[in-house]
Amino acid sequence: MLVIGERINSSRKAIAEMLKNKDGDALVKEAIAQNKAGAAYIDVNAATMMELEPEYLKWLVLLLNEHLDVPLCIDTPNPAAMEIALRTHKGRAMLNSISAESERFNDVLALIREYKPRVVALCLGDEGMPESVDDRLRVVDRLLPALLDAGIAPEDIFFDPLVKPVSSGSTYGLEVLQTISAIKSRFPGVRTVCGLSNVSYGLPVRKLLNRAFMVMTVAAGMDALIIDPLDKSLMSLLYASEVLVGHDEYAMEYLRAYREGRLEA
Amino acid sequence: MLVIGERINSSRKAIAEMLKNKDGDALVKEAIAQNKAGAAYIDVNAATMMELEPEYLKWLVLLLNEHLDVPLCIDTPNPAAMEIALRTHKGRAMLNSISAESERFNDVLALIREYKPRVVALCLGDEGMPESVDDRLRVVDRLLPALLDAGIAPEDIFFDPLVKPVSSGSTYGLEVLQTISAIKSRFPGVRTVCGLSNVSYGLPVRKLLNRAFMVMTVAAGMDALIIDPLDKSLMSLLYASEVLVGHDEYAMEYLRAYREGRLEA
């Protein structure tokens, strides 16, 4: 499982403060802690900074590239912010995200063609949020050829089925699981990713639902997750899940996490 | 999800003591606590009592039938113990279990024909433990016609794929999940059941693996689980899992568990 650390997001109050105060030490610490806990990419999101977003993203990319040898996941729907972040990033970034929404599609695709990042591709078009597995697969059918044509290899494209709250539809969880399986079987080599927390919106004890949902996505074949790697319970279940689906031969990663005190019952 | 409470098992030292001391109060308490925590059946297993097993099982059935209006799951491979327990049980019991092992098959089938219990049917034949999904389905193909012919309806037959430790084979977890899906799609109406704890044998922090595996079995379509309903973390994940796969419309059971303080993050 490829873990993308989600903590550096300006929608979190503590992170917004760090950004406003240009508290580089604290932000570097957040990034290092996530990497040590298992994140292969560090997501950076400064969307709540509004018109200052490009400037803050650029500063974040420079800062984190200087102090860590870990690629970033540039998380913004704004092509102007994307461009400045991709141009600044040393080595190969991940871009989160492109969608099939026509408003931004051409601009974002041009950036992908230019900078060749790994790409999170949302199952989202001009029709708005997908209503079914087929809605999602129709978007994949549109985005995949364009991304391949832009020079991105299948294994560098991560489709995000978009998770909706099960409180608004009892089949919304299953649809995501079925979409993952369908993408993996129809488009061999292409990868999948998602965040978890939307699934539990509107219900109490959200962490419980997020954790159970994560385990289910692993069983469905999920390749990457945008999560908080400092959530020890979540990560413990992730290690366990990888053993159970045969992704952790001889349970080596599980046993290492155990020896290092990273497993919590 | 149909929960079968596994706590009254003489392999647990405390239970063996209660049995030896004929401590009916303590055993009734164990049964009531499991039922209150969500068990629809109470498993009773006195296998470690050896030649006294039939006598102890009979005593347990009389005791629990007298104090609880909850059916028991008669858990023994021994036809003599089965017969005395089934004959004693008021109303309809569940029998755990029949297998395709020829040594006991005819005797057990005759008891099933006579007493018409719900049945746990193990995916196990004279070849020993199954080595693949196909091995398991071959046993289903043999057992199902015999059980239907004995007058048991499909929805009263619970196939147990038999869970083996992932520490001895990295595909052993996946095989169980695939067997569940295969049984549900090939034999509509027939149900599935399993215990969890074998999956984690030989690895540390076993509860973590058992919990993650439980979540995966729910997503795969599991109908019943033989578990400890007093394990609050496990049950919390079970409630969450049921919401996520659309088995808990409007999250009513989840919200009730939350209000009653039964959910643990």
PDB file of N, CA, C and O in Angstrom, chain A residues 166 170 173-174 177 199 203-209 211-213 215-216 218-219 233 236-237 240-241 243-246 249 251 254-255 258 263-265, chain B residues 166 170-171 173-174 177 199 203-209 211-213 215-216 218-219 233 236-237 240-241 243-246 249 251 254-255 258 263-265:
ATOM      1  N   VAL A 166     -21.949   7.338   3.711  1.00  0.00           N
ATOM      2  CA  VAL A 166     -22.960   6.267   3.789  1.00  0.00           C
ATOM      3  C   VAL A 166     -24.207   6.743   4.512  1.00  0.00           C
ATOM      4  O   VAL A 166     -25.278   6.147   4.370  1.00  0.00           O
ATOM      5  N   SER A 170     -27.148   4.136   1.519  1.00  0.00           N
ATOM      6  CA  SER A 170     -26.598   2.936   2.159  1.00  0.00           C
ATOM      7  C   SER A 170     -25.708   2.142   1.205  1.00  0.00           C
ATOM      8  O   SER A 170     -24.942   1.282   1.635  1.00  0.00           O
ATOM      9  N   GLY A 173     -20.885   3.006   0.159  1.00  0.00           N
ATOM     10  CA  GLY A 173     -19.643   2.318   0.500  1.00  0.00           C
ATOM     11  C   GLY A 173     -19.366   1.203  -0.503  1.00  0.00           C
ATOM     12  O   GLY A 173     -18.275   1.099  -1.066  1.00  0.00           O
ATOM     13  N   LEU A 174     -20.377   0.365  -0.719  1.00  0.00           N
ATOM     14  CA  LEU A 174     -20.235  -0.759  -1.652  1.00  0.00           C
ATOM     15  C   LEU A 174     -19.843  -0.301  -3.047  1.00  0.00           C
ATOM     16  O   LEU A 174     -19.040  -0.940  -3.720  1.00  0.00           O
ATOM     17  N   LEU A 177     -16.174   0.154  -3.283  1.00  0.00           N
ATOM     18  CA  LEU A 177     -15.466  -1.133  -3.304  1.00  0.00           C
ATOM     19  C   LEU A 177     -15.605  -1.804  -4.672  1.00  0.00           C
ATOM     20  O   LEU A 177     -14.635  -2.332  -5.229  1.00  0.00           O
ATOM     21  N   VAL A 199     -16.613   8.989   4.050  1.00  0.00           N
ATOM     22  CA  VAL A 199     -17.560   7.878   4.192  1.00  0.00           C
ATOM     23  C   VAL A 199     -18.378   7.982   5.476  1.00  0.00           C
ATOM     24  O   VAL A 199     -19.521   7.548   5.543  1.00  0.00           O
ATOM     25  N   LEU A 203     -22.181  10.812  10.795  1.00  0.00           N
ATOM     26  CA  LEU A 203     -22.400   9.745  11.785  1.00  0.00           C
ATOM     27  C   LEU A 203     -21.434   9.909  12.955  1.00  0.00           C
ATOM     28  O   LEU A 203     -20.366  10.500  12.797  1.00  0.00           O
ATOM     29  N   PRO A 204     -21.788   9.385  14.130  1.00  0.00           N
ATOM     30  CA  PRO A 204     -20.876   9.480  15.275  1.00  0.00           C
ATOM     31  C   PRO A 204     -19.741   8.454  15.192  1.00  0.00           C
ATOM     32  O   PRO A 204     -19.830   7.510  14.404  1.00  0.00           O
ATOM     33  N   VAL A 205     -18.732   8.655  16.020  1.00  0.00           N
ATOM     34  CA  VAL A 205     -17.571   7.752  16.109  1.00  0.00           C
ATOM     35  C   VAL A 205     -17.016   7.486  14.704  1.00  0.00           C
ATOM     36  O   VAL A 205     -16.849   6.336  14.281  1.00  0.00           O
ATOM     37  N   ARG A 206     -16.738   8.582  14.002  1.00  0.00           N
ATOM     38  CA  ARG A 206     -16.357   8.481  12.594  1.00  0.00           C
ATOM     39  C   ARG A 206     -15.114   7.627  12.369  1.00  0.00           C
ATOM     40  O   ARG A 206     -15.013   6.917  11.352  1.00  0.00           O
ATOM     41  N   LYS A 207     -14.180   7.659  13.312  1.00  0.00           N
ATOM     42  CA  LYS A 207     -12.933   6.899  13.123  1.00  0.00           C
ATOM     43  C   LYS A 207     -13.189   5.406  12.949  1.00  0.00           C
ATOM     44  O   LYS A 207     -12.464   4.711  12.244  1.00  0.00           O
ATOM     45  N   LEU A 208     -14.221   4.937  13.630  1.00  0.00           N
ATOM     46  CA  LEU A 208     -14.588   3.525  13.556  1.00  0.00           C
ATOM     47  C   LEU A 208     -14.996   3.162  12.124  1.00  0.00           C
ATOM     48  O   LEU A 208     -14.542   2.149  11.563  1.00  0.00           O
ATOM     49  N   LEU A 209     -15.845   3.990  11.532  1.00  0.00           N
ATOM     50  CA  LEU A 209     -16.294   3.749  10.155  1.00  0.00           C
ATOM     51  C   LEU A 209     -15.133   3.909   9.178  1.00  0.00           C
ATOM     52  O   LEU A 209     -14.973   3.103   8.255  1.00  0.00           O
ATOM     53  N   ARG A 211     -11.987   3.386   9.726  1.00  0.00           N
ATOM     54  CA  ARG A 211     -11.076   2.239   9.859  1.00  0.00           C
ATOM     55  C   ARG A 211     -11.628   1.004   9.173  1.00  0.00           C
ATOM     56  O   ARG A 211     -10.916   0.304   8.448  1.00  0.00           O
ATOM     57  N   ALA A 212     -12.901   0.721   9.450  1.00  0.00           N
ATOM     58  CA  ALA A 212     -13.503  -0.470   8.833  1.00  0.00           C
ATOM     59  C   ALA A 212     -13.503  -0.314   7.316  1.00  0.00           C
ATOM     60  O   ALA A 212     -13.208  -1.265   6.580  1.00  0.00           O
ATOM     61  N   PHE A 213     -13.781   0.907   6.861  1.00  0.00           N
ATOM     62  CA  PHE A 213     -13.819   1.125   5.412  1.00  0.00           C
ATOM     63  C   PHE A 213     -12.426   0.932   4.806  1.00  0.00           C
ATOM     64  O   PHE A 213     -12.291   0.347   3.723  1.00  0.00           O
ATOM     65  N   VAL A 215     -10.083  -1.084   5.810  1.00  0.00           N
ATOM     66  CA  VAL A 215      -9.831  -2.530   5.706  1.00  0.00           C
ATOM     67  C   VAL A 215     -10.535  -3.095   4.471  1.00  0.00           C
ATOM     68  O   VAL A 215      -9.960  -3.894   3.720  1.00  0.00           O
ATOM     69  N   MET A 216     -11.767  -2.650   4.245  1.00  0.00           N
ATOM     70  CA  MET A 216     -12.513  -3.141   3.075  1.00  0.00           C
ATOM     71  C   MET A 216     -11.861  -2.713   1.760  1.00  0.00           C
ATOM     72  O   MET A 216     -11.843  -3.483   0.795  1.00  0.00           O
ATOM     73  N   VAL A 218      -8.714  -2.238   1.233  1.00  0.00           N
ATOM     74  CA  VAL A 218      -7.524  -3.079   1.037  1.00  0.00           C
ATOM     75  C   VAL A 218      -7.947  -4.418   0.423  1.00  0.00           C
ATOM     76  O   VAL A 218      -7.351  -4.893  -0.547  1.00  0.00           O
ATOM     77  N   ALA A 219      -9.001  -5.014   0.971  1.00  0.00           N
ATOM     78  CA  ALA A 219      -9.476  -6.299   0.453  1.00  0.00           C
ATOM     79  C   ALA A 219      -9.979  -6.168  -0.982  1.00  0.00           C
ATOM     80  O   ALA A 219      -9.898  -7.111  -1.763  1.00  0.00           O
ATOM     81  N   SER A 233      -3.914   3.454  15.424  1.00  0.00           N
ATOM     82  CA  SER A 233      -4.916   2.389  15.282  1.00  0.00           C
ATOM     83  C   SER A 233      -5.179   2.086  13.813  1.00  0.00           C
ATOM     84  O   SER A 233      -5.294   0.926  13.407  1.00  0.00           O
ATOM     85  N   SER A 236      -2.169   0.351  12.307  1.00  0.00           N
ATOM     86  CA  SER A 236      -2.088  -1.035  12.795  1.00  0.00           C
ATOM     87  C   SER A 236      -3.027  -1.929  11.981  1.00  0.00           C
ATOM     88  O   SER A 236      -2.648  -3.030  11.562  1.00  0.00           O
ATOM     89  N   LEU A 237      -4.247  -1.438  11.766  1.00  0.00           N
ATOM     90  CA  LEU A 237      -5.199  -2.221  10.967  1.00  0.00           C
ATOM     91  C   LEU A 237      -4.734  -2.336   9.517  1.00  0.00           C
ATOM     92  O   LEU A 237      -4.978  -3.357   8.862  1.00  0.00           O
ATOM     93  N   ALA A 240      -2.177  -5.097   9.420  1.00  0.00           N
ATOM     94  CA  ALA A 240      -2.879  -6.377   9.542  1.00  0.00           C
ATOM     95  C   ALA A 240      -3.574  -6.735   8.229  1.00  0.00           C
ATOM     96  O   ALA A 240      -3.510  -7.880   7.764  1.00  0.00           O
ATOM     97  N   SER A 241      -4.210  -5.733   7.627  1.00  0.00           N
ATOM     98  CA  SER A 241      -4.959  -5.992   6.391  1.00  0.00           C
ATOM     99  C   SER A 241      -4.042  -6.469   5.274  1.00  0.00           C
ATOM    100  O   SER A 241      -4.395  -7.369   4.497  1.00  0.00           O
ATOM    101  N   VAL A 243      -1.321  -8.145   5.548  1.00  0.00           N
ATOM    102  CA  VAL A 243      -0.990  -9.561   5.786  1.00  0.00           C
ATOM    103  C   VAL A 243      -2.139 -10.444   5.287  1.00  0.00           C
ATOM    104  O   VAL A 243      -1.922 -11.433   4.578  1.00  0.00           O
ATOM    105  N   LEU A 244      -3.357 -10.058   5.638  1.00  0.00           N
ATOM    106  CA  LEU A 244      -4.516 -10.904   5.369  1.00  0.00           C
ATOM    107  C   LEU A 244      -4.797 -11.084   3.877  1.00  0.00           C
ATOM    108  O   LEU A 244      -5.345 -12.100   3.473  1.00  0.00           O
ATOM    109  N   VAL A 245      -4.459 -10.091   3.058  1.00  0.00           N
ATOM    110  CA  VAL A 245      -4.704 -10.224   1.621  1.00  0.00           C
ATOM    111  C   VAL A 245      -3.457 -10.693   0.866  1.00  0.00           C
ATOM    112  O   VAL A 245      -3.436 -10.683  -0.367  1.00  0.00           O
ATOM    113  N   GLY A 246      -2.423 -11.079   1.616  1.00  0.00           N
ATOM    114  CA  GLY A 246      -1.251 -11.663   0.969  1.00  0.00           C
ATOM    115  C   GLY A 246      -0.298 -10.652   0.362  1.00  0.00           C
ATOM    116  O   GLY A 246       0.544 -11.010  -0.462  1.00  0.00           O
ATOM    117  N   GLU A 249       4.291 -10.690   2.420  1.00  0.00           N
ATOM    118  CA  GLU A 249       4.826 -12.060   2.455  1.00  0.00           C
ATOM    119  C   GLU A 249       5.581 -12.311   3.768  1.00  0.00           C
ATOM    120  O   GLU A 249       6.402 -11.483   4.181  1.00  0.00           O
ATOM    121  N   ALA A 251       4.612 -11.900   6.532  1.00  0.00           N
ATOM    122  CA  ALA A 251       4.223 -10.867   7.514  1.00  0.00           C
ATOM    123  C   ALA A 251       5.436 -10.048   7.955  1.00  0.00           C
ATOM    124  O   ALA A 251       5.508  -9.582   9.096  1.00  0.00           O
ATOM    125  N   TYR A 254       4.553  -6.483   8.942  1.00  0.00           N
ATOM    126  CA  TYR A 254       3.746  -6.547  10.165  1.00  0.00           C
ATOM    127  C   TYR A 254       4.645  -6.809  11.374  1.00  0.00           C
ATOM    128  O   TYR A 254       4.539  -6.148  12.405  1.00  0.00           O
ATOM    129  N   LEU A 255       5.545  -7.771  11.221  1.00  0.00           N
ATOM    130  CA  LEU A 255       6.417  -8.125  12.344  1.00  0.00           C
ATOM    131  C   LEU A 255       7.403  -6.998  12.654  1.00  0.00           C
ATOM    132  O   LEU A 255       7.698  -6.741  13.819  1.00  0.00           O
ATOM    133  N   TYR A 258       5.535  -4.468  14.555  1.00  0.00           N
ATOM    134  CA  TYR A 258       5.363  -4.986  15.913  1.00  0.00           C
ATOM    135  C   TYR A 258       6.615  -4.763  16.757  1.00  0.00           C
ATOM    136  O   TYR A 258       6.557  -4.231  17.870  1.00  0.00           O
ATOM    137  N   LEU A 263       2.416  -1.310  16.504  1.00  0.00           N
ATOM    138  CA  LEU A 263       1.106  -1.978  16.434  1.00  0.00           C
ATOM    139  C   LEU A 263       0.332  -1.769  17.729  1.00  0.00           C
ATOM    140  O   LEU A 263       0.875  -1.914  18.818  1.00  0.00           O
ATOM    141  N   GLU A 264      -0.927  -1.446  17.582  1.00  0.00           N
ATOM    142  CA  GLU A 264      -1.792  -1.157  18.729  1.00  0.00           C
ATOM    143  C   GLU A 264      -3.017  -2.057  18.611  1.00  0.00           C
ATOM    144  O   GLU A 264      -3.649  -2.087  17.558  1.00  0.00           O
ATOM    145  N   ALA A 265      -3.335  -2.781  19.672  1.00  0.00           N
ATOM    146  CA  ALA A 265      -4.444  -3.754  19.597  1.00  0.00           C
ATOM    147  C   ALA A 265      -5.805  -3.069  19.716  1.00  0.00           C
ATOM    148  O   ALA A 265      -5.959  -2.061  20.327  1.00  0.00           O
TER     149      ALA A 265
ATOM    150  N   VAL B 166      -2.742 -17.277   8.402  1.00  0.00           N
ATOM    151  CA  VAL B 166      -1.998 -16.607   7.324  1.00  0.00           C
ATOM    152  C   VAL B 166      -0.497 -16.707   7.555  1.00  0.00           C
ATOM    153  O   VAL B 166       0.287 -16.521   6.613  1.00  0.00           O
ATOM    154  N   SER B 170       0.377 -17.201   2.711  1.00  0.00           N
ATOM    155  CA  SER B 170      -0.046 -15.809   2.572  1.00  0.00           C
ATOM    156  C   SER B 170      -1.375 -15.676   1.844  1.00  0.00           C
ATOM    157  O   SER B 170      -2.013 -14.641   1.896  1.00  0.00           O
ATOM    158  N   THR B 171      -1.824 -16.736   1.168  1.00  0.00           N
ATOM    159  CA  THR B 171      -3.097 -16.648   0.449  1.00  0.00           C
ATOM    160  C   THR B 171      -4.271 -17.195   1.266  1.00  0.00           C
ATOM    161  O   THR B 171      -5.410 -17.185   0.799  1.00  0.00           O
ATOM    162  N   GLY B 173      -5.940 -16.172   3.828  1.00  0.00           N
ATOM    163  CA  GLY B 173      -7.026 -15.240   4.128  1.00  0.00           C
ATOM    164  C   GLY B 173      -7.887 -14.998   2.902  1.00  0.00           C
ATOM    165  O   GLY B 173      -9.115 -15.113   2.946  1.00  0.00           O
ATOM    166  N   LEU B 174      -7.232 -14.690   1.789  1.00  0.00           N
ATOM    167  CA  LEU B 174      -7.947 -14.435   0.537  1.00  0.00           C
ATOM    168  C   LEU B 174      -8.804 -15.618   0.124  1.00  0.00           C
ATOM    169  O   LEU B 174      -9.914 -15.437  -0.380  1.00  0.00           O
ATOM    170  N   LEU B 177     -12.083 -15.485   1.858  1.00  0.00           N
ATOM    171  CA  LEU B 177     -12.939 -14.418   1.322  1.00  0.00           C
ATOM    172  C   LEU B 177     -13.516 -14.833  -0.033  1.00  0.00           C
ATOM    173  O   LEU B 177     -14.697 -14.624  -0.314  1.00  0.00           O
ATOM    174  N   VAL B 199      -7.039 -17.391  11.975  1.00  0.00           N
ATOM    175  CA  VAL B 199      -6.333 -16.632  10.953  1.00  0.00           C
ATOM    176  C   VAL B 199      -5.032 -16.028  11.481  1.00  0.00           C
ATOM    177  O   VAL B 199      -4.068 -15.853  10.740  1.00  0.00           O
ATOM    178  N   LEU B 203       1.119 -15.319  14.997  1.00  0.00           N
ATOM    179  CA  LEU B 203       1.555 -13.924  14.839  1.00  0.00           C
ATOM    180  C   LEU B 203       1.224 -13.130  16.100  1.00  0.00           C
ATOM    181  O   LEU B 203       0.309 -13.490  16.846  1.00  0.00           O
ATOM    182  N   PRO B 204       1.952 -12.051  16.350  1.00  0.00           N
ATOM    183  CA  PRO B 204       1.657 -11.230  17.533  1.00  0.00           C
ATOM    184  C   PRO B 204       0.444 -10.321  17.299  1.00  0.00           C
ATOM    185  O   PRO B 204       0.007 -10.169  16.159  1.00  0.00           O
ATOM    186  N   VAL B 205      -0.065  -9.757  18.381  1.00  0.00           N
ATOM    187  CA  VAL B 205      -1.220  -8.830  18.358  1.00  0.00           C
ATOM    188  C   VAL B 205      -2.356  -9.449  17.546  1.00  0.00           C
ATOM    189  O   VAL B 205      -2.881  -8.851  16.603  1.00  0.00           O
ATOM    190  N   ARG B 206      -2.718 -10.670  17.945  1.00  0.00           N
ATOM    191  CA  ARG B 206      -3.678 -11.436  17.154  1.00  0.00           C
ATOM    192  C   ARG B 206      -5.027 -10.737  16.990  1.00  0.00           C
ATOM    193  O   ARG B 206      -5.684 -10.872  15.949  1.00  0.00           O
ATOM    194  N   LYS B 207      -5.431  -9.986  18.010  1.00  0.00           N
ATOM    195  CA  LYS B 207      -6.750  -9.335  17.923  1.00  0.00           C
ATOM    196  C   LYS B 207      -6.848  -8.384  16.741  1.00  0.00           C
ATOM    197  O   LYS B 207      -7.911  -8.194  16.159  1.00  0.00           O
ATOM    198  N   LEU B 208      -5.720  -7.760  16.422  1.00  0.00           N
ATOM    199  CA  LEU B 208      -5.674  -6.832  15.302  1.00  0.00           C
ATOM    200  C   LEU B 208      -5.988  -7.565  13.993  1.00  0.00           C
ATOM    201  O   LEU B 208      -6.810  -7.113  13.182  1.00  0.00           O
ATOM    202  N   LEU B 209      -5.347  -8.701  13.783  1.00  0.00           N
ATOM    203  CA  LEU B 209      -5.584  -9.495  12.579  1.00  0.00           C
ATOM    204  C   LEU B 209      -7.006 -10.044  12.566  1.00  0.00           C
ATOM    205  O   LEU B 209      -7.680 -10.028  11.534  1.00  0.00           O
ATOM    206  N   ARG B 211      -9.652  -8.764  13.924  1.00  0.00           N
ATOM    207  CA  ARG B 211     -10.602  -7.672  13.659  1.00  0.00           C
ATOM    208  C   ARG B 211     -10.617  -7.295  12.191  1.00  0.00           C
ATOM    209  O   ARG B 211     -11.677  -7.145  11.589  1.00  0.00           O
ATOM    210  N   ALA B 212      -9.414  -7.114  11.635  1.00  0.00           N
ATOM    211  CA  ALA B 212      -9.346  -6.734  10.217  1.00  0.00           C
ATOM    212  C   ALA B 212      -9.974  -7.841   9.363  1.00  0.00           C
ATOM    213  O   ALA B 212     -10.715  -7.565   8.413  1.00  0.00           O
ATOM    214  N   PHE B 213      -9.714  -9.089   9.739  1.00  0.00           N
ATOM    215  CA  PHE B 213     -10.270 -10.190   8.955  1.00  0.00           C
ATOM    216  C   PHE B 213     -11.797 -10.205   9.058  1.00  0.00           C
ATOM    217  O   PHE B 213     -12.489 -10.451   8.068  1.00  0.00           O
ATOM    218  N   VAL B 215     -13.773  -7.650   9.396  1.00  0.00           N
ATOM    219  CA  VAL B 215     -14.291  -6.597   8.510  1.00  0.00           C
ATOM    220  C   VAL B 215     -14.301  -7.093   7.059  1.00  0.00           C
ATOM    221  O   VAL B 215     -15.277  -6.898   6.321  1.00  0.00           O
ATOM    222  N   MET B 216     -13.234  -7.782   6.674  1.00  0.00           N
ATOM    223  CA  MET B 216     -13.158  -8.300   5.297  1.00  0.00           C
ATOM    224  C   MET B 216     -14.231  -9.358   5.025  1.00  0.00           C
ATOM    225  O   MET B 216     -14.781  -9.407   3.929  1.00  0.00           O
ATOM    226  N   VAL B 218     -17.157  -9.512   6.357  1.00  0.00           N
ATOM    227  CA  VAL B 218     -18.445  -8.815   6.197  1.00  0.00           C
ATOM    228  C   VAL B 218     -18.557  -8.291   4.771  1.00  0.00           C
ATOM    229  O   VAL B 218     -19.588  -8.465   4.111  1.00  0.00           O
ATOM    230  N   ALA B 219     -17.483  -7.665   4.281  1.00  0.00           N
ATOM    231  CA  ALA B 219     -17.511  -7.124   2.920  1.00  0.00           C
ATOM    232  C   ALA B 219     -17.660  -8.236   1.883  1.00  0.00           C
ATOM    233  O   ALA B 219     -18.230  -8.023   0.813  1.00  0.00           O
ATOM    234  N   SER B 233     -14.337  -3.754  21.029  1.00  0.00           N
ATOM    235  CA  SER B 233     -13.688  -3.225  19.816  1.00  0.00           C
ATOM    236  C   SER B 233     -14.136  -3.998  18.584  1.00  0.00           C
ATOM    237  O   SER B 233     -14.410  -3.419  17.533  1.00  0.00           O
ATOM    238  N   SER B 236     -17.742  -3.167  17.808  1.00  0.00           N
ATOM    239  CA  SER B 236     -17.852  -1.808  17.262  1.00  0.00           C
ATOM    240  C   SER B 236     -17.517  -1.819  15.769  1.00  0.00           C
ATOM    241  O   SER B 236     -18.227  -1.207  14.954  1.00  0.00           O
ATOM    242  N   LEU B 237     -16.451  -2.531  15.420  1.00  0.00           N
ATOM    243  CA  LEU B 237     -16.079  -2.636  14.005  1.00  0.00           C
ATOM    244  C   LEU B 237     -17.138  -3.403  13.209  1.00  0.00           C
ATOM    245  O   LEU B 237     -17.366  -3.116  12.038  1.00  0.00           O
ATOM    246  N   ALA B 240     -19.915  -0.981  12.484  1.00  0.00           N
ATOM    247  CA  ALA B 240     -19.461  -0.055  11.433  1.00  0.00           C
ATOM    248  C   ALA B 240     -19.467  -0.759  10.072  1.00  0.00           C
ATOM    249  O   ALA B 240     -19.926  -0.196   9.068  1.00  0.00           O
ATOM    250  N   SER B 241     -18.993  -2.008  10.054  1.00  0.00           N
ATOM    251  CA  SER B 241     -18.912  -2.754   8.796  1.00  0.00           C
ATOM    252  C   SER B 241     -20.285  -2.961   8.174  1.00  0.00           C
ATOM    253  O   SER B 241     -20.455  -2.858   6.953  1.00  0.00           O
ATOM    254  N   VAL B 243     -22.871  -1.061   8.445  1.00  0.00           N
ATOM    255  CA  VAL B 243     -23.307   0.199   7.821  1.00  0.00           C
ATOM    256  C   VAL B 243     -22.653   0.335   6.446  1.00  0.00           C
ATOM    257  O   VAL B 243     -23.322   0.646   5.453  1.00  0.00           O
ATOM    258  N   LEU B 244     -21.353   0.060   6.381  1.00  0.00           N
ATOM    259  CA  LEU B 244     -20.578   0.314   5.164  1.00  0.00           C
ATOM    260  C   LEU B 244     -20.998  -0.567   3.988  1.00  0.00           C
ATOM    261  O   LEU B 244     -20.845  -0.169   2.836  1.00  0.00           O
ATOM    262  N   VAL B 245     -21.491  -1.769   4.277  1.00  0.00           N
ATOM    263  CA  VAL B 245     -21.916  -2.638   3.170  1.00  0.00           C
ATOM    264  C   VAL B 245     -23.418  -2.575   2.926  1.00  0.00           C
ATOM    265  O   VAL B 245     -23.963  -3.365   2.164  1.00  0.00           O
ATOM    266  N   GLY B 246     -24.080  -1.615   3.580  1.00  0.00           N
ATOM    267  CA  GLY B 246     -25.500  -1.404   3.308  1.00  0.00           C
ATOM    268  C   GLY B 246     -26.433  -2.382   3.993  1.00  0.00           C
ATOM    269  O   GLY B 246     -27.587  -2.524   3.596  1.00  0.00           O
ATOM    270  N   GLU B 249     -29.635  -0.232   7.243  1.00  0.00           N
ATOM    271  CA  GLU B 249     -30.325   0.899   6.623  1.00  0.00           C
ATOM    272  C   GLU B 249     -30.469   2.052   7.620  1.00  0.00           C
ATOM    273  O   GLU B 249     -30.868   1.844   8.763  1.00  0.00           O
ATOM    274  N   ALA B 251     -28.348   3.375   9.182  1.00  0.00           N
ATOM    275  CA  ALA B 251     -27.403   3.183  10.295  1.00  0.00           C
ATOM    276  C   ALA B 251     -28.138   3.059  11.622  1.00  0.00           C
ATOM    277  O   ALA B 251     -27.622   3.443  12.674  1.00  0.00           O
ATOM    278  N   TYR B 254     -26.335   0.893  14.194  1.00  0.00           N
ATOM    279  CA  TYR B 254     -25.097   1.589  14.567  1.00  0.00           C
ATOM    280  C   TYR B 254     -25.418   2.723  15.538  1.00  0.00           C
ATOM    281  O   TYR B 254     -24.758   2.874  16.576  1.00  0.00           O
ATOM    282  N   LEU B 255     -26.441   3.498  15.211  1.00  0.00           N
ATOM    283  CA  LEU B 255     -26.796   4.646  16.062  1.00  0.00           C
ATOM    284  C   LEU B 255     -27.341   4.176  17.410  1.00  0.00           C
ATOM    285  O   LEU B 255     -27.069   4.783  18.445  1.00  0.00           O
ATOM    286  N   TYR B 258     -24.452   3.213  19.436  1.00  0.00           N
ATOM    287  CA  TYR B 258     -23.787   4.443  19.880  1.00  0.00           C
ATOM    288  C   TYR B 258     -24.499   5.032  21.101  1.00  0.00           C
ATOM    289  O   TYR B 258     -23.869   5.351  22.110  1.00  0.00           O
ATOM    290  N   LEU B 263     -20.305   1.565  21.360  1.00  0.00           N
ATOM    291  CA  LEU B 263     -19.281   1.791  20.328  1.00  0.00           C
ATOM    292  C   LEU B 263     -18.007   2.353  20.948  1.00  0.00           C
ATOM    293  O   LEU B 263     -18.058   3.255  21.770  1.00  0.00           O
ATOM    294  N   GLU B 264     -16.901   1.793  20.499  1.00  0.00           N
ATOM    295  CA  GLU B 264     -15.599   2.186  21.031  1.00  0.00           C
ATOM    296  C   GLU B 264     -14.692   2.570  19.859  1.00  0.00           C
ATOM    297  O   GLU B 264     -14.572   1.805  18.913  1.00  0.00           O
ATOM    298  N   ALA B 265     -14.098   3.756  19.937  1.00  0.00           N
ATOM    299  CA  ALA B 265     -13.302   4.251  18.787  1.00  0.00           C
ATOM    300  C   ALA B 265     -11.927   3.586  18.729  1.00  0.00           C
ATOM    301  O   ALA B 265     -11.357   3.209  19.714  1.00  0.00           O
TER     302      ALA B 265
END
